[in-house]
GROMACS .gro file of C-alpha atoms in nm:
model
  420
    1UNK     CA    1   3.936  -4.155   6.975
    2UNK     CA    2   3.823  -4.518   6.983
    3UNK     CA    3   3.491  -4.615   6.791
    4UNK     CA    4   3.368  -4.816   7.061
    5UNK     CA    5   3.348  -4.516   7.293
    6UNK     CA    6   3.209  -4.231   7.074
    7UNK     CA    7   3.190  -3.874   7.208
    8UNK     CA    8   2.868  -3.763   7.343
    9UNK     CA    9   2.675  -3.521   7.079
   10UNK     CA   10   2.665  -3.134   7.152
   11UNK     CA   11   2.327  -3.045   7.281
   12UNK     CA   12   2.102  -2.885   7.087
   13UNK     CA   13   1.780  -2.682   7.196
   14UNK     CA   14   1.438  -2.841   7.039
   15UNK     CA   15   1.269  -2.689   6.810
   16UNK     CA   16   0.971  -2.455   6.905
   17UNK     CA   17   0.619  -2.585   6.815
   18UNK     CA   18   0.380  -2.422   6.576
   19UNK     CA   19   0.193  -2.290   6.852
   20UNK     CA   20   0.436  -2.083   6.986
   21UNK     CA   21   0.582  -1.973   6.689
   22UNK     CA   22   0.289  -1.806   6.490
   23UNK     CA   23   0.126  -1.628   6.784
   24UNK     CA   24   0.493  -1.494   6.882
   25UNK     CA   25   0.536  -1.340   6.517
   26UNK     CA   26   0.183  -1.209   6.473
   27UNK     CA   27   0.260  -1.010   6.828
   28UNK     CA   28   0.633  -0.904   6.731
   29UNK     CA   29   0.519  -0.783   6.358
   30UNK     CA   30   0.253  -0.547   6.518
   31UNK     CA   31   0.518  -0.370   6.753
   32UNK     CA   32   0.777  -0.376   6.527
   33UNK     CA   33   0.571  -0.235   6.217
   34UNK     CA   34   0.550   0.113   6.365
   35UNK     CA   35   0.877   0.121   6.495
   36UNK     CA   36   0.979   0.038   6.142
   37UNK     CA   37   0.832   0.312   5.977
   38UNK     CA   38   0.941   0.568   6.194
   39UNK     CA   39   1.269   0.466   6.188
   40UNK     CA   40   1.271   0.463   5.812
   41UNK     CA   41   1.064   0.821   5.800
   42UNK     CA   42   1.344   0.979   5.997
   43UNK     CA   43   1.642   0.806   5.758
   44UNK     CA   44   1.442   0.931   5.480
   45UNK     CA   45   1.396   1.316   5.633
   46UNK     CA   46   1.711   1.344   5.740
   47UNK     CA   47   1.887   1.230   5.377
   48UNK     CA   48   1.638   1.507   5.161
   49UNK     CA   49   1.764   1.738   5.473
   50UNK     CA   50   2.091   1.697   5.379
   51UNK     CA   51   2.069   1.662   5.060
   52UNK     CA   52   1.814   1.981   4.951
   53UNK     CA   53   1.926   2.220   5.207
   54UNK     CA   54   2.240   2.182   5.477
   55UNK     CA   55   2.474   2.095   5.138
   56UNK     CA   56   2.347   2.322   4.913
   57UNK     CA   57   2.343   2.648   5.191
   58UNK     CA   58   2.710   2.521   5.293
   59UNK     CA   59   2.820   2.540   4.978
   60UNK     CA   60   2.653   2.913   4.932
   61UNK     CA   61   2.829   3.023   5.267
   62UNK     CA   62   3.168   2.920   5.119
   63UNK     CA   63   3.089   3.094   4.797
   64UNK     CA   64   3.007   3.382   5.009
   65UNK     CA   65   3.330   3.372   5.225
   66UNK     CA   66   3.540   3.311   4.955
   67UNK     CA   67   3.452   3.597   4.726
   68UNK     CA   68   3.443   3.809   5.021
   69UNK     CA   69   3.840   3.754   5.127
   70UNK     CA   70   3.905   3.813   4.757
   71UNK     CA   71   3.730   4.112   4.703
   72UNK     CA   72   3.913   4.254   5.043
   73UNK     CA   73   4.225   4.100   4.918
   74UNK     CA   74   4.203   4.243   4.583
   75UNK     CA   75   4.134   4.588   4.745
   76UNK     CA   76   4.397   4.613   5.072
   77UNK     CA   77   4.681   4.409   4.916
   78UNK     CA   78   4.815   4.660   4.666
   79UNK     CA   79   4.771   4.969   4.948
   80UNK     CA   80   4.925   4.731   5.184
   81UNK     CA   81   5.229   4.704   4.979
   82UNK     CA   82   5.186   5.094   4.855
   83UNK     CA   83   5.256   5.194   5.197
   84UNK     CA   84   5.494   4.901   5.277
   85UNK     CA   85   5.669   5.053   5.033
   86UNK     CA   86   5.667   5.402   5.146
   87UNK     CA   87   5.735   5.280   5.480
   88UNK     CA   88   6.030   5.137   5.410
   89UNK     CA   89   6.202   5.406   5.201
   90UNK     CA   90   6.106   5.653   5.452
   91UNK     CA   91   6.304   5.430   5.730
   92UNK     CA   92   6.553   5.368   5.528
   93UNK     CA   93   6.595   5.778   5.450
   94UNK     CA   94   6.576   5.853   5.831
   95UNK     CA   95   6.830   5.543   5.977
   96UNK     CA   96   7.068   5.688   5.737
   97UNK     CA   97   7.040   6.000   5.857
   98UNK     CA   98   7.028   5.928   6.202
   99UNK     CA   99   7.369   5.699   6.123
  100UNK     CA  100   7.555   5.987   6.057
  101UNK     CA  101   7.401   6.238   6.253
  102UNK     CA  102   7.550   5.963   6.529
  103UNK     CA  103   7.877   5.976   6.375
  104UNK     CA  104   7.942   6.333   6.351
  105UNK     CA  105   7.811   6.310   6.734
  106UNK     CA  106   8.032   6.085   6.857
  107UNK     CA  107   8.405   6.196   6.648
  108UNK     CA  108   8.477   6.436   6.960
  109UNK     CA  109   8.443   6.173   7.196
  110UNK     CA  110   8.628   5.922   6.955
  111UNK     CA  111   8.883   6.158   6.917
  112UNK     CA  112   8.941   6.288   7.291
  113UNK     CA  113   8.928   5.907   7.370
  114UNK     CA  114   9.206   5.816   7.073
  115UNK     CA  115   9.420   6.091   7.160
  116UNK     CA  116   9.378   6.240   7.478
  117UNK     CA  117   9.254   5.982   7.709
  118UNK     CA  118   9.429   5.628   7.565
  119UNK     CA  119   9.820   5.830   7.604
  120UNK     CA  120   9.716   6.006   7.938
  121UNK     CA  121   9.636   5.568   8.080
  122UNK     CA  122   9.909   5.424   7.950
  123UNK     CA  123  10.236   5.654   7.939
  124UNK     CA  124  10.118   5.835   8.293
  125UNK     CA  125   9.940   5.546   8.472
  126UNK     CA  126  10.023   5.185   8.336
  127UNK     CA  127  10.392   5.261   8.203
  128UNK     CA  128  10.483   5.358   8.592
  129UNK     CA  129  10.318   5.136   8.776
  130UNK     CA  130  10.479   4.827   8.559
  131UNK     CA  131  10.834   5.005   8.615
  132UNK     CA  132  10.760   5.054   9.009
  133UNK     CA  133  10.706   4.705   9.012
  134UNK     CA  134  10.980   4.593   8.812
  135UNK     CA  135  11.240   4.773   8.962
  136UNK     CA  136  11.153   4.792   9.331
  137UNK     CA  137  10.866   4.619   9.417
  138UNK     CA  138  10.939   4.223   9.267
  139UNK     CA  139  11.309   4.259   9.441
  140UNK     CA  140  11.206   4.349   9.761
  141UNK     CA  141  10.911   4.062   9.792
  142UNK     CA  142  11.176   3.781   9.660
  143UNK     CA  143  11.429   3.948   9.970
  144UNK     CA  144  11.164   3.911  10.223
  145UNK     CA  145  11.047   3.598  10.049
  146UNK     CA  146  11.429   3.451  10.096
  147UNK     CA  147  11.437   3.533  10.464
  148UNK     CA  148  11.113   3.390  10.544
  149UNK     CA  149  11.228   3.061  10.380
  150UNK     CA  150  11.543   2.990  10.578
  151UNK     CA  151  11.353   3.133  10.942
  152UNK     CA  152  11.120   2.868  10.878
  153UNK     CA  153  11.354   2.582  10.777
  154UNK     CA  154  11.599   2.682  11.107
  155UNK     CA  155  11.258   2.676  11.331
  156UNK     CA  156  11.125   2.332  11.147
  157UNK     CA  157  11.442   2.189  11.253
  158UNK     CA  158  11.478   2.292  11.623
  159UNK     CA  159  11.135   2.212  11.682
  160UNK     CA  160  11.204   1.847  11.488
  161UNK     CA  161  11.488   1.822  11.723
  162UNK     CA  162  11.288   1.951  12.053
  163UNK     CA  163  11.038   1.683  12.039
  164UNK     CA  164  11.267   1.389  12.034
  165UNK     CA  165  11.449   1.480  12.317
  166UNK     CA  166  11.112   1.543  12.505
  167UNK     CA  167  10.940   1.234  12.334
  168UNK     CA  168  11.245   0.973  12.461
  169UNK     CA  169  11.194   0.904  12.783
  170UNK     CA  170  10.841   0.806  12.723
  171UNK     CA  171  10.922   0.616  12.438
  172UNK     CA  172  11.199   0.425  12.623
  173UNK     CA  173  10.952   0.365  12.968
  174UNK     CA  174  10.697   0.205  12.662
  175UNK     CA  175  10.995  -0.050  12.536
  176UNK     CA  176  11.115  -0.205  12.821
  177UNK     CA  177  10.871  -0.134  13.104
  178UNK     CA  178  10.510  -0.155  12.989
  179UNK     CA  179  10.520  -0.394  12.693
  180UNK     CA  180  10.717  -0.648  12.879
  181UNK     CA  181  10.496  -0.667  13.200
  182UNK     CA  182  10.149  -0.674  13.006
  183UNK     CA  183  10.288  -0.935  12.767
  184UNK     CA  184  10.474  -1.216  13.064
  185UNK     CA  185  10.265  -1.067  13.316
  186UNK     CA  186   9.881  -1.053  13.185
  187UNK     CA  187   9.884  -1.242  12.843
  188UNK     CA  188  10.091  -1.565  12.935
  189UNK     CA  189   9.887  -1.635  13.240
  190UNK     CA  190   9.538  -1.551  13.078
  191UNK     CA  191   9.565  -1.760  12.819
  192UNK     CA  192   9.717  -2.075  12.965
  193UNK     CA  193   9.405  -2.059  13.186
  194UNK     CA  194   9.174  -2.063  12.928
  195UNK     CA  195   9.333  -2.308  12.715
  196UNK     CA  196   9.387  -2.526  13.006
  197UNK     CA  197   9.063  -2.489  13.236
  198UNK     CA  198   8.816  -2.320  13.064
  199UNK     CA  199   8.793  -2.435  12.724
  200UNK     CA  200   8.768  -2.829  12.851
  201UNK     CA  201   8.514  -2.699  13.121
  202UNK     CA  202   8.262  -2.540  12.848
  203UNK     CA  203   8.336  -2.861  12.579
  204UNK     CA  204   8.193  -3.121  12.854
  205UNK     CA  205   7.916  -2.843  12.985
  206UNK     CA  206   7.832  -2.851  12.606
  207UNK     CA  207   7.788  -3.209  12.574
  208UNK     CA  208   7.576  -3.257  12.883
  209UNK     CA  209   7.312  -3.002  12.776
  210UNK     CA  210   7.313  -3.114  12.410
  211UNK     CA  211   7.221  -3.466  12.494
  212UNK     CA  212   6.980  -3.382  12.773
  213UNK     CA  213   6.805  -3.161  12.435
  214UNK     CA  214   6.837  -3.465  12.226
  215UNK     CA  215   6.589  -3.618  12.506
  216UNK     CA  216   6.383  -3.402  12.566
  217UNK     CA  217   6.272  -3.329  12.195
  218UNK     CA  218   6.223  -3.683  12.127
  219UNK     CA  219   5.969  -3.727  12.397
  220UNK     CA  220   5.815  -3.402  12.240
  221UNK     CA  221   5.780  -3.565  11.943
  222UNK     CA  222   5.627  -3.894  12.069
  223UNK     CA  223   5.368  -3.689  12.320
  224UNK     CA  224   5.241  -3.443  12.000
  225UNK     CA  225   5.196  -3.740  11.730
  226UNK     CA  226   4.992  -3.914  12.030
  227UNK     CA  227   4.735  -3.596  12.073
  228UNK     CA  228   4.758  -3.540  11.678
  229UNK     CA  229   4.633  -3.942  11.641
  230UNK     CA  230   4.360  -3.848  11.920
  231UNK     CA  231   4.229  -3.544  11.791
  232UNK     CA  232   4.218  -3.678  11.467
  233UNK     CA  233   3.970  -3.988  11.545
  234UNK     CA  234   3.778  -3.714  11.769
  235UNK     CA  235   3.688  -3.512  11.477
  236UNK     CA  236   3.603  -3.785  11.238
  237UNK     CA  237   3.362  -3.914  11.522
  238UNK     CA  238   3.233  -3.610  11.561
  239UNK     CA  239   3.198  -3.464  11.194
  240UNK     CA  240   3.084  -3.860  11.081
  241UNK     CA  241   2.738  -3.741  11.122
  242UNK     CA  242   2.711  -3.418  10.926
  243UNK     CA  243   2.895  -3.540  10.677
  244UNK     CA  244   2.620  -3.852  10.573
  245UNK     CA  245   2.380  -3.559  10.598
  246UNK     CA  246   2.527  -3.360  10.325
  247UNK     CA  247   2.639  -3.647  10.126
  248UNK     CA  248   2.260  -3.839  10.136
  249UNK     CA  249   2.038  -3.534  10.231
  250UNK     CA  250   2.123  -3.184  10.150
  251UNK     CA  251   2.309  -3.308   9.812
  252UNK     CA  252   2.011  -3.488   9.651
  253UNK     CA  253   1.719  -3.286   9.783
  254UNK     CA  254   1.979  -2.984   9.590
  255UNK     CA  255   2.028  -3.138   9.273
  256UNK     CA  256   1.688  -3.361   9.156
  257UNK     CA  257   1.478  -3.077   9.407
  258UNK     CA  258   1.631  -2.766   9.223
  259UNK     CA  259   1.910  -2.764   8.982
  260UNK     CA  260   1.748  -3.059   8.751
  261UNK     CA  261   1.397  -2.922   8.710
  262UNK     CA  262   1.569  -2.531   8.674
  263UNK     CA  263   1.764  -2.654   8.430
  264UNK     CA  264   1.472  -2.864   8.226
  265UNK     CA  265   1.307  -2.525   8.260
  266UNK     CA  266   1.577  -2.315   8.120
  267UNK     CA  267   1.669  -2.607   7.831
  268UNK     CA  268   1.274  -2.721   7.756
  269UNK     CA  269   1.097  -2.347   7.785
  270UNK     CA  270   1.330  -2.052   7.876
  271UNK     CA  271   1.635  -2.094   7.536
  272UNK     CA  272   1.379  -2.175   7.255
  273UNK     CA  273   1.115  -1.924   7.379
  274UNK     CA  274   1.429  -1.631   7.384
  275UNK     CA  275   1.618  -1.828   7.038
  276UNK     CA  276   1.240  -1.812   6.858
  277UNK     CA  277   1.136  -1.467   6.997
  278UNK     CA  278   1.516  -1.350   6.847
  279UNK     CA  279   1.393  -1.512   6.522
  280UNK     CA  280   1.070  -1.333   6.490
  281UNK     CA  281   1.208  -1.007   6.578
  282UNK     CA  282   1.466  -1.053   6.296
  283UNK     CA  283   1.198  -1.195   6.004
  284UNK     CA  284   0.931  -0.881   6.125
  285UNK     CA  285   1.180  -0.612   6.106
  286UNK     CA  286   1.276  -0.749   5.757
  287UNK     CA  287   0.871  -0.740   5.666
  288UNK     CA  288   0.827  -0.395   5.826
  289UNK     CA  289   1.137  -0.288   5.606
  290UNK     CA  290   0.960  -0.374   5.273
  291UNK     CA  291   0.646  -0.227   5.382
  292UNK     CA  292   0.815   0.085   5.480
  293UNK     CA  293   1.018   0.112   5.152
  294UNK     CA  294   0.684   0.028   4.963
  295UNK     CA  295   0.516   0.338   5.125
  296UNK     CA  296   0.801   0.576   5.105
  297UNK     CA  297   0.831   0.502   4.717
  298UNK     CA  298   0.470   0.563   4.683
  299UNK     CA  299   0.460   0.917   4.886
  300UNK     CA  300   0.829   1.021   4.711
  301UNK     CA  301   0.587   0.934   4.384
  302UNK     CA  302   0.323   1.164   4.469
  303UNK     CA  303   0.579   1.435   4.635
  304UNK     CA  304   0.780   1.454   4.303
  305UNK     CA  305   0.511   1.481   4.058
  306UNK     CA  306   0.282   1.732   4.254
  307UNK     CA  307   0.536   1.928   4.460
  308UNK     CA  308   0.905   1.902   4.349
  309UNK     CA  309   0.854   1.943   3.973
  310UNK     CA  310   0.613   2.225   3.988
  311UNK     CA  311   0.850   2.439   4.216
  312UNK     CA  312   1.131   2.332   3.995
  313UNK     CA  313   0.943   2.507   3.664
  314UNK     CA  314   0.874   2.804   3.880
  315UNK     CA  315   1.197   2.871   4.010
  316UNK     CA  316   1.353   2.774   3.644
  317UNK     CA  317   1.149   3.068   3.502
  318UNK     CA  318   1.097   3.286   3.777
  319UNK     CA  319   1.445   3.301   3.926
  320UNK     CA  320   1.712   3.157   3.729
  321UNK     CA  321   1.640   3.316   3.363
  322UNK     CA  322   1.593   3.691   3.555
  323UNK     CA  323   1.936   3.656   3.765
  324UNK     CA  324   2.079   3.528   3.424
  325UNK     CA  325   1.940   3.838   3.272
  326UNK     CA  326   2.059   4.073   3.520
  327UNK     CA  327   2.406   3.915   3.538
  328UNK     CA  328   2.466   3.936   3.176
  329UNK     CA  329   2.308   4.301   3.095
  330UNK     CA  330   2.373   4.486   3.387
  331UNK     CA  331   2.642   4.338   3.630
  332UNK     CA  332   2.898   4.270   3.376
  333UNK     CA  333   2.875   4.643   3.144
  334UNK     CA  334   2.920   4.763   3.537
  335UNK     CA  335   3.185   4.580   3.630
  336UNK     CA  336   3.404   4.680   3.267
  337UNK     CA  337   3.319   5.033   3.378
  338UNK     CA  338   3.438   5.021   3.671
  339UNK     CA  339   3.772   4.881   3.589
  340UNK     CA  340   3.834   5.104   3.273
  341UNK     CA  341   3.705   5.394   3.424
  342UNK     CA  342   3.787   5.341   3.816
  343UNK     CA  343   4.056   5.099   3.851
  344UNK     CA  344   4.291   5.174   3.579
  345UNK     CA  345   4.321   5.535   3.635
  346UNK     CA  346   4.375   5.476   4.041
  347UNK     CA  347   4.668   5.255   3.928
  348UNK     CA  348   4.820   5.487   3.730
  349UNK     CA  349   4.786   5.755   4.008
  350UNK     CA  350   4.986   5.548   4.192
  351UNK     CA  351   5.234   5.454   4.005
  352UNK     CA  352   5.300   5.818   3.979
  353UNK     CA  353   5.300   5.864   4.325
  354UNK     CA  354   5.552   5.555   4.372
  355UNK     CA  355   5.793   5.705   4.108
  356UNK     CA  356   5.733   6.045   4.294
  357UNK     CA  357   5.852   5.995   4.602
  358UNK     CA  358   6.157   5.788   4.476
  359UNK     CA  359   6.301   6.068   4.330
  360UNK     CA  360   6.198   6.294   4.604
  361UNK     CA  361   6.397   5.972   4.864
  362UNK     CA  362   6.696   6.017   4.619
  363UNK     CA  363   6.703   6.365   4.593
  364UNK     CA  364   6.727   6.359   4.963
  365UNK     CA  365   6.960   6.101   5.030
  366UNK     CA  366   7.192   6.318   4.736
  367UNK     CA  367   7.164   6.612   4.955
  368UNK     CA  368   7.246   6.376   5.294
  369UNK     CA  369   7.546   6.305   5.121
  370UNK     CA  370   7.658   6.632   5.060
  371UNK     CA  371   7.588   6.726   5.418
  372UNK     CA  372   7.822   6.440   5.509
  373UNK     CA  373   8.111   6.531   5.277
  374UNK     CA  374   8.107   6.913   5.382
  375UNK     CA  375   8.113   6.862   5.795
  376UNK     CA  376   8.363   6.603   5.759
  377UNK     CA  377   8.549   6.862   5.540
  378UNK     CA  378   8.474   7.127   5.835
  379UNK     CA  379   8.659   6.897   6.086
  380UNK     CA  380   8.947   6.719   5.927
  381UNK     CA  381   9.012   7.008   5.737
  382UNK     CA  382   8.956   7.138   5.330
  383UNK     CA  383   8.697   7.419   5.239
  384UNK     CA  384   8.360   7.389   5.190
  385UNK     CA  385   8.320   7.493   4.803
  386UNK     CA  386   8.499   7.179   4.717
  387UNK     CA  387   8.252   6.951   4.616
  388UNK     CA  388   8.271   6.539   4.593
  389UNK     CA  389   8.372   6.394   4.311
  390UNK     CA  390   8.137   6.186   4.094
  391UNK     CA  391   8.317   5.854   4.050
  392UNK     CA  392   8.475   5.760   3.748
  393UNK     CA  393   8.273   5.518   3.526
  394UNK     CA  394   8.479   5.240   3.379
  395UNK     CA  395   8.426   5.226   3.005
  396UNK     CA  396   8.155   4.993   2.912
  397UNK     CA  397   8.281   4.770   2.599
  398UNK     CA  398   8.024   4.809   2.341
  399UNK     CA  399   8.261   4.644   2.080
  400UNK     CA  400   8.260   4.932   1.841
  401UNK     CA  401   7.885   4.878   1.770
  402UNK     CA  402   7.582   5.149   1.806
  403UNK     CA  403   7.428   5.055   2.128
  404UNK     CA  404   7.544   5.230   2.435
  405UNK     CA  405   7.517   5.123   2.761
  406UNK     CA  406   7.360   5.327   3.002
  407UNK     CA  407   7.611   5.509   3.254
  408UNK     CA  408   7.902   5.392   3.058
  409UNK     CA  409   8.152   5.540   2.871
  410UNK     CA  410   8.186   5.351   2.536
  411UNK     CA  411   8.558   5.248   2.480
  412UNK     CA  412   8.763   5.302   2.163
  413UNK     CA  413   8.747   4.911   2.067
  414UNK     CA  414   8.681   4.705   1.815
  415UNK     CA  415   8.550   4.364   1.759
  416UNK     CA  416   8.767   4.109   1.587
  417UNK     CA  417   8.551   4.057   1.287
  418UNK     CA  418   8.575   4.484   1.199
  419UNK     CA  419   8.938   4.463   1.266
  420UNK     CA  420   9.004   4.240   0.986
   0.00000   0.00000   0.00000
């Protein structure tokens, strides 16, 4: 940009005069104080609220809920797996009982189906009906099939035959009658006379009619630009006179009547008025702030000395040492009795009762298997004073020292180091 044609400056609102500035403070201050206070009186509230009884009572209630699911944990987890336990064994006992209660059920069935029904299907039913077919039925159908095929290849061919001879005349009357007259008979003569006659007819029609067109549109042109050119200078003659009314009336009496002194208005009164009352709201919130904060650190003063630290003494010695007393002499001797002379003893109950009915669920599942071995004895044949073997144990090698291994037989050997 050139320096003999500098840029116009940004405008810039004027500043407000004394006047208007002091008066507007005084009046914002006194609404604002109030506001101010109250505003900070709530913060205040709300923050000892939080902080004195909504966090500590939260913190109590999950205490609470916490020690509660252990103590029910602590209590209903071990009978929950207790009788898990028994649960299972006891389903175990019964589906292997019911397994071969189901077996010795279903070996009739098995063994009519095996031996009774399976030969009766195949050697009386399927072996005769694949020989039947075989042997006479596959014969017969490729006979039958074999005379079908040559009737129908003797009838294709007479009926191939058939239709030319019917089919000939026709064809023949087609050849040499009808194509001949339609082609020197119509054709020729149609289309010499439009080649001839009718095409040079409709060429000089053609050219007649488009120059008449070529005419005609140019006088169309020349009568429409001549009513554009009039109806143009009509208008302007007629428009001429509202126009030098807007232009010299309705334009100035607008702009230096209205617009110019709305916008000294809004420039000169209306934008420093709203930028200084902006100002003063800002500057007497800040004052109320420090007067607020001045107050509230005078009553939380007064409120700590007279009220907070005399309930903090009493509750110190009136609630806290007692509940530390009672905690240490009587909860806890309680709570050791209870689990020496309560828990313990329960647990061992139980453990009894666990090993208990193991041995009663293998006792029982000993005598299932004897069951077993004698009715399978009953059916498939033996007596039933024989009793099942116990099967043989391998023999455990302990290499020749003392320990044994329980179940196992210890075997006659000998480590390398005694051997030598």
């Amino acid at each position: 940009m050139s320096t003999q044609n500098p840029a116009p400056a940004p405008y810039a609102a004027p500043a407000p005069h004394p006047l208007i500035r002091i008066p507007v403070r005084i009046v914002v201050l006194v609404l604002v104080l109030p506001v101010r206070m109250a505003w900070d009186a709530l913060k205040a509230g709300g923050r000892l609220l939080d902080r004195s009884v909504l966090r500590p009572v939260g913190r109590a209630l999950a205490w609470l809920v916490d020690a509660v699911g252990r103590a029910l944990a602590w209590v209903f987890v071990p009978v929950g797996r207790a009788l898990a336990w028994a649960g299972m064994s006891i389903g175990h006992a019964l589906a292997v009982a019911a397994r071969w209660t189901g077996v010795a059920v279903a070996w009739p069935f098995v063994m009519v189906w095996r031996y009774v029904v399976v030969p009766v299907a195949r050697y009386g039913v399927a072996v005769p009906v694949v020989w039947l077919y075989a042997r006479v039925l596959a014969p017969v159908g490729r006979g039958l099939l074999w005379l079908l095929t040559g009737a129908g290849q003797g009838l294709v061919w007479l009926g191939r035959w058939a239709g030319v001879a019917v089919a000939w005349p026709f064809v023949m009357a087609w050849r040499y009658v009808v194509v001949p007259v339609a082609r020197y008979g119509v054709a020729v003569p149609v289309v010499w006379l439009y080649a001839r006659v009718l095409a040079p007819v409709g060429r000089g029609l053609l050219w007649l009619l488009t120059g008449a067109g070529h005419g005609l549109a140019w006088l169309g042109r020349g009568i429409g630009h001549g009513l554009a050119v009039a109806a143009r200078w009509v208008g302007v003659a007629l428009a001429w006179p509202f126009v030098m009314a807007w232009r010299y009336v309705v334009v100035p009496v607008a702009r230096y009547g209205v617009a110019v002194p709305l916008g000294w208005l809004w420039r000169r009164v209306l934008v420093p008025l709203a930028d200084e009352i902006g100002d003063a709201f800002a500057l007497c919130w800040r004052a109320a702030g420090f007067l607020s904060h001045a107050v509230g650190r005078a009553l939380a003063w007064v409120a700590r000395h007279l009220i907070v630290r005399p309930l903090s003494w009493l509750a110190r010695n009136l609630v806290r040492r007692p509940a530390a007393w009672v905690y240490e002499e009587v909860c806890t001797p309680v709570g050791h009795w209870l689990r020496d002379a309560v828990w313990s003893p329960a647990r061992t109950v139980l453990a009894e009762t666990r090993k208990t009915v193991r041995v009663a669920l293998a006792s029982a599942r000993d005598t299932v298997r004897g069951a077993r071995h004698d009715a399978w004895r009953a059916l498939v044949g033996g007596t039933r004073d024989e009793r099942p073997r116990e099967p043989e144990v391998a023999p455990a090698r302990t290499l020749g020292s003392r320990r044994s291994v329980p179940g196992a037989a210890p075997a006659p050997e000998f480590s390398p180091r005694q051997r030598g």
